[in-house]
CSV table of C-alpha atoms in Angstrom, one decimal:
chain,number,residue,atom,x,y,z
J,1,MET,CA,-34.2,-26.2,-1.6
J,2,ILE,CA,-30.9,-27.1,-2.0
J,3,VAL,CA,-30.9,-26.3,-6.0
J,4,THR,CA,-32.7,-23.2,-5.5
J,5,LEU,CA,-30.0,-22.1,-2.9
J,6,ILE,CA,-27.1,-23.2,-5.3
J,7,ILE,CA,-28.9,-20.9,-8.0
J,8,VAL,CA,-28.9,-18.0,-5.6
J,9,CYS,CA,-25.2,-18.2,-4.4
J,10,GLU,CA,-24.3,-18.3,-8.4
J,11,VAL,CA,-26.5,-15.5,-9.0
J,12,GLY,CA,-25.3,-13.7,-5.6
J,13,PHE,CA,-21.7,-14.5,-7.0
J,14,TRP,CA,-22.0,-12.5,-10.2
J,15,VAL,CA,-24.1,-9.6,-8.5
J,16,LEU,CA,-21.4,-9.2,-5.6
J,17,LEU,CA,-18.6,-9.5,-8.7
J,18,ALA,CA,-20.4,-6.9,-11.0
J,19,ALA,CA,-21.1,-4.3,-7.8
J,20,GLY,CA,-17.3,-5.2,-6.1
J,21,LEU,CA,-16.1,-3.8,-9.8
J,22,PHE,CA,-18.6,-1.0,-10.3
J,23,PHE,CA,-17.6,0.6,-6.7
J,24,ARG,CA,-14.1,-0.3,-7.1
J,25,TYR,CA,-13.3,1.7,-10.3
J,26,VAL,CA,-16.4,3.3,-11.4
J,27,LEU,CA,-17.2,5.3,-8.0
J,28,ARG,CA,-13.9,5.0,-7.0
J,29,MET,CA,-14.7,3.5,-3.6
J,30,ARG,CA,-12.2,1.0,-3.7
J,31,ARG,CA,-12.5,0.2,0.0
J,32,THR,CA,-16.2,-0.3,-0.6
J,33,GLY,CA,-15.5,-2.5,-4.0
J,34,LEU,CA,-13.3,-4.7,-1.9
J,35,GLY,CA,-15.4,-5.3,1.1
J,36,LEU,CA,-18.3,-6.6,-1.8
J,37,LEU,CA,-15.7,-8.7,-3.2
J,38,LEU,CA,-14.4,-10.0,0.0
J,39,LEU,CA,-18.4,-11.3,0.8
J,40,GLU,CA,-18.0,-14.1,-2.1
J,41,PRO,CA,-17.1,-16.8,-0.2
J,42,LEU,CA,-19.7,-16.0,2.7
J,43,LEU,CA,-22.3,-17.4,-0.4
J,44,GLU,CA,-20.3,-20.3,0.0
J,45,VAL,CA,-20.4,-20.9,3.5
J,46,VAL,CA,-24.1,-20.3,3.5
J,47,LEU,CA,-24.5,-23.2,0.9
J,48,LEU,CA,-22.2,-25.5,3.1
J,49,ILE,CA,-24.4,-24.9,6.2
J,50,ALA,CA,-27.6,-25.2,4.3
J,51,THR,CA,-26.3,-28.6,3.0
J,52,ALA,CA,-25.6,-29.8,6.8
J,53,VAL,CA,-28.9,-28.8,8.0
J,54,ASP,CA,-30.5,-30.1,5.5
J,55,LEU,CA,-28.9,-33.8,6.2
J,56,LYS,CA,-29.2,-32.8,10.0
J,57,ASN,CA,-33.0,-32.4,9.6
J,58,GLY,CA,-33.4,-36.1,8.1
J,59,ALA,CA,-33.1,-35.4,4.3
J,60,ASP,CA,-31.9,-38.0,2.0
J,61,PRO,CA,-28.4,-37.4,0.3
J,62,SER,CA,-28.8,-37.1,-2.9
J,63,TRP,CA,-27.7,-35.6,-6.2
J,64,LYS,CA,-28.7,-32.4,-4.7
J,65,HIS,CA,-26.1,-32.4,-2.0
J,66,GLY,CA,-23.6,-33.6,-4.6
J,67,LEU,CA,-24.0,-31.2,-6.8
J,68,ALA,CA,-24.2,-28.9,-4.1
J,69,ALA,CA,-20.5,-30.0,-3.2
J,70,LEU,CA,-19.2,-29.6,-6.8
J,71,TYR,CA,-20.4,-25.8,-7.0
J,72,ILE,CA,-18.2,-25.4,-3.4
J,73,GLY,CA,-15.5,-26.9,-5.0
J,74,TYR,CA,-15.2,-25.3,-8.4
J,75,THR,CA,-15.8,-22.2,-6.6
J,76,VAL,CA,-12.7,-22.6,-4.4
J,77,GLY,CA,-10.8,-24.0,-7.2
J,78,HIS,CA,-11.5,-21.5,-9.9
J,79,GLY,CA,-13.3,-18.7,-8.7
J,80,HIS,CA,-10.2,-16.5,-7.6
J,81,ARG,CA,-9.0,-17.1,-11.0
J,82,THR,CA,-12.3,-15.7,-12.2
J,83,VAL,CA,-12.0,-12.6,-10.5
J,84,LYS,CA,-8.5,-11.8,-10.9
J,85,TRP,CA,-9.6,-11.9,-14.7
J,86,LEU,CA,-12.3,-9.7,-14.9
J,87,ASP,CA,-10.3,-7.4,-12.1
J,88,GLY,CA,-8.1,-6.9,-14.7
J,89,HIS,CA,-10.3,-5.8,-17.6
J,90,ALA,CA,-12.4,-3.5,-15.0
J,91,ALA,CA,-9.2,-1.6,-14.2
J,92,HIS,CA,-8.5,-1.5,-18.0
J,93,ARG,CA,-11.7,-0.6,-18.9
J,94,PHE,CA,-12.3,2.2,-16.0
J,95,GLY,CA,-9.1,2.5,-14.1
J,96,GLY,CA,-6.9,3.4,-17.2
J,97,ALA,CA,-4.4,0.6,-16.3
J,98,ALA,CA,-2.7,-1.3,-19.1
J,99,PRO,CA,-4.7,-4.2,-20.8
J,100,PRO,CA,-4.4,-7.4,-18.9
J,101,VAL,CA,-1.9,-9.6,-20.1
J,102,GLN,CA,-3.6,-12.6,-22.5
J,103,PRO,CA,-2.8,-16.4,-21.5
J,104,PRO,CA,0.0,-17.8,-23.8
J,105,ARG,CA,-1.7,-19.4,-27.0
J,106,PHE,CA,1.2,-21.6,-28.6
J,107,GLY,CA,4.0,-24.0,-27.4
J,108,MET,CA,5.5,-25.0,-24.3
J,109,ALA,CA,4.1,-21.8,-22.9
J,110,ARG,CA,0.5,-22.7,-23.5
J,111,ALA,CA,0.9,-26.0,-21.9
J,112,ARG,CA,2.2,-24.8,-18.7
J,113,HIS,CA,-1.1,-22.3,-18.8
J,114,GLU,CA,-3.3,-25.4,-19.3
J,115,GLY,CA,-1.6,-27.1,-16.3
J,116,LYS,CA,-2.1,-24.5,-14.0
J,117,VAL,CA,-5.7,-24.2,-15.1
J,118,TRP,CA,-5.7,-28.1,-14.3
J,119,LEU,CA,-4.3,-27.7,-11.3
J,120,GLY,CA,-7.3,-25.4,-10.5
J,121,THR,CA,-9.4,-28.4,-11.3
J,122,VAL,CA,-8.1,-31.1,-9.1
J,123,VAL,CA,-8.3,-28.3,-6.2
J,124,ALA,CA,-12.1,-28.7,-6.9
J,125,ALA,CA,-12.2,-31.9,-7.1
J,126,SER,CA,-10.2,-32.5,-3.5
J,127,VAL,CA,-12.4,-29.7,-1.9
J,128,ALA,CA,-15.8,-31.6,-3.2
J,129,GLY,CA,-14.4,-34.9,-2.6
J,130,VAL,CA,-13.2,-33.7,0.9
J,131,LEU,CA,-16.8,-32.5,1.6
J,132,LEU,CA,-18.5,-35.5,0.4
J,133,LEU,CA,-16.5,-37.6,2.5
J,134,ILE,CA,-17.5,-35.6,5.4
J,135,ALA,CA,-21.5,-36.1,4.5
J,136,MET,CA,-20.9,-39.6,4.4
J,137,TRP,CA,-19.7,-39.5,8.0
J,138,TYR,CA,-22.1,-37.4,9.1
J,139,VAL,CA,-24.9,-39.4,7.8
J,140,ASP,CA,-23.5,-42.9,8.6
J,141,ASP,CA,-25.8,-45.1,7.0
J,142,PRO,CA,-23.8,-46.7,3.7
J,143,GLY,CA,-27.3,-47.8,2.3
J,144,ARG,CA,-28.2,-43.8,2.5
J,145,THR,CA,-25.1,-42.5,0.9
J,146,GLY,CA,-24.7,-43.8,-2.5
J,147,SER,CA,-25.4,-41.0,-4.3
J,148,LEU,CA,-22.8,-39.0,-2.8
J,149,GLU,CA,-20.0,-41.9,-3.1
J,150,SER,CA,-20.9,-41.3,-7.0
J,151,TRP,CA,-20.3,-37.7,-7.1
J,152,ILE,CA,-17.1,-38.1,-6.2
J,153,PHE,CA,-16.4,-40.3,-8.5
J,154,ILE,CA,-17.7,-37.8,-11.0
J,155,ALA,CA,-15.5,-35.2,-9.6
J,156,TRP,CA,-12.4,-36.8,-10.2
J,157,ARG,CA,-13.6,-38.3,-13.3
J,158,ALA,CA,-13.8,-34.3,-14.6
J,159,ALA,CA,-10.5,-33.7,-13.4
J,160,GLY,CA,-8.7,-36.8,-14.8
J,161,ILE,CA,-10.5,-35.8,-18.4
J,162,HIS,CA,-9.4,-32.0,-18.1
J,163,GLY,CA,-5.9,-33.5,-17.1
J,164,LEU,CA,-5.9,-35.4,-20.5
J,165,ILE,CA,-7.1,-32.2,-22.4
J,166,ALA,CA,-4.3,-30.1,-20.4
J,167,LEU,CA,-1.7,-33.3,-21.1
J,168,SER,CA,-2.2,-33.1,-25.0
J,169,TYR,CA,-1.1,-29.1,-25.0
J,170,ALA,CA,2.8,-30.4,-23.9
J,171,LEU,CA,2.6,-33.5,-26.1
J,172,TRP,CA,1.4,-31.6,-29.0
J,173,PRO,CA,2.4,-28.4,-28.4
J,174,LYS,CA,0.5,-26.1,-30.7
J,175,LYS,CA,2.7,-23.9,-33.3
J,176,ALA,CA,2.5,-20.6,-34.2
J,177,PRO,CA,1.5,-19.4,-37.4
J,178,ARG,CA,4.5,-18.3,-39.6
J,179,GLU,CA,4.8,-15.3,-40.6
J,180,GLU,CA,5.7,-13.8,-43.8
J,181,GLY,CA,8.7,-12.0,-44.5
J,182,SER,CA,12.3,-11.9,-43.6
J,183,ALA,CA,13.1,-12.7,-39.9
J,184,LEU,CA,16.3,-10.8,-40.1
J,185,PRO,CA,17.1,-7.7,-38.3
J,186,ALA,CA,17.2,-4.8,-40.2
J,187,ARG,CA,20.7,-3.6,-39.1
J,188,ASP,CA,22.0,-6.1,-41.4
J,189,PRO,CA,20.5,-5.2,-44.9
J,190,GLN,CA,23.3,-7.0,-46.9
J,191,ASN,CA,21.7,-10.2,-45.7
J,192,VAL,CA,18.5,-9.6,-46.8
J,193,THR,CA,17.0,-10.7,-50.4
J,194,ASP,CA,16.9,-8.0,-53.1
J,195,VAL,CA,13.3,-8.3,-53.2
J,196,LEU,CA,12.3,-7.7,-49.6
J,197,VAL,CA,14.7,-4.6,-49.6
J,198,GLY,CA,13.9,-3.3,-52.8
J,199,ARG,CA,17.5,-3.3,-54.2
J,200,PRO,CA,18.1,-3.9,-58.0
J,201,GLY,CA,19.9,-7.2,-58.2
J,202,GLU,CA,22.8,-7.6,-60.5
J,203,ASN,CA,21.2,-8.3,-63.3
J,204,GLU,CA,19.2,-5.1,-63.2
J,205,LYS,CA,22.2,-3.2,-62.3
J,206,GLN,CA,23.9,-4.6,-65.7
J,207,VAL,CA,20.7,-3.5,-67.5
J,208,ARG,CA,21.0,0.3,-66.4
């Protein structure tokens, strides 16, 4: 049941997101669209309650409960960024807004961006870890909660790997490709080479 509910919540997330953006920008019903977008956190609440009820009814803690905790954590840590990204594109495509600002691709600006994304993963791991600890406390049987404890390590292992990837952008920042041509301002043409501005050189003047 838990796995099925996770799939339903995932599908429901995208359905509500698409419907909210459709009402918000295509039908120009902004309040209705906003209301649909605000319904998305309820999906995580439903999944959380269903998981607690499943454990309360005597179900053995398993990978299904750990996966539910990770799904909720991921939604908390990265869901708002996904919604914001899609909302910006929908506003540009259907609402006449300016194109959304693209994330930086090079240098330390890219490193800072990757660091912010990694913080979302840290939030996700923290939320998942807290939920799993609460589940372990709720079951109160060390012999049955080993699988839940292992999912805590999985969550933080994923956060650690993501952190190393984000750190690599700071240690080895990606350089922007060099543009061909002169970088000197056009207001100082005397400092630009003859070939670039099409000005005859000294030898050519002498020939003429």
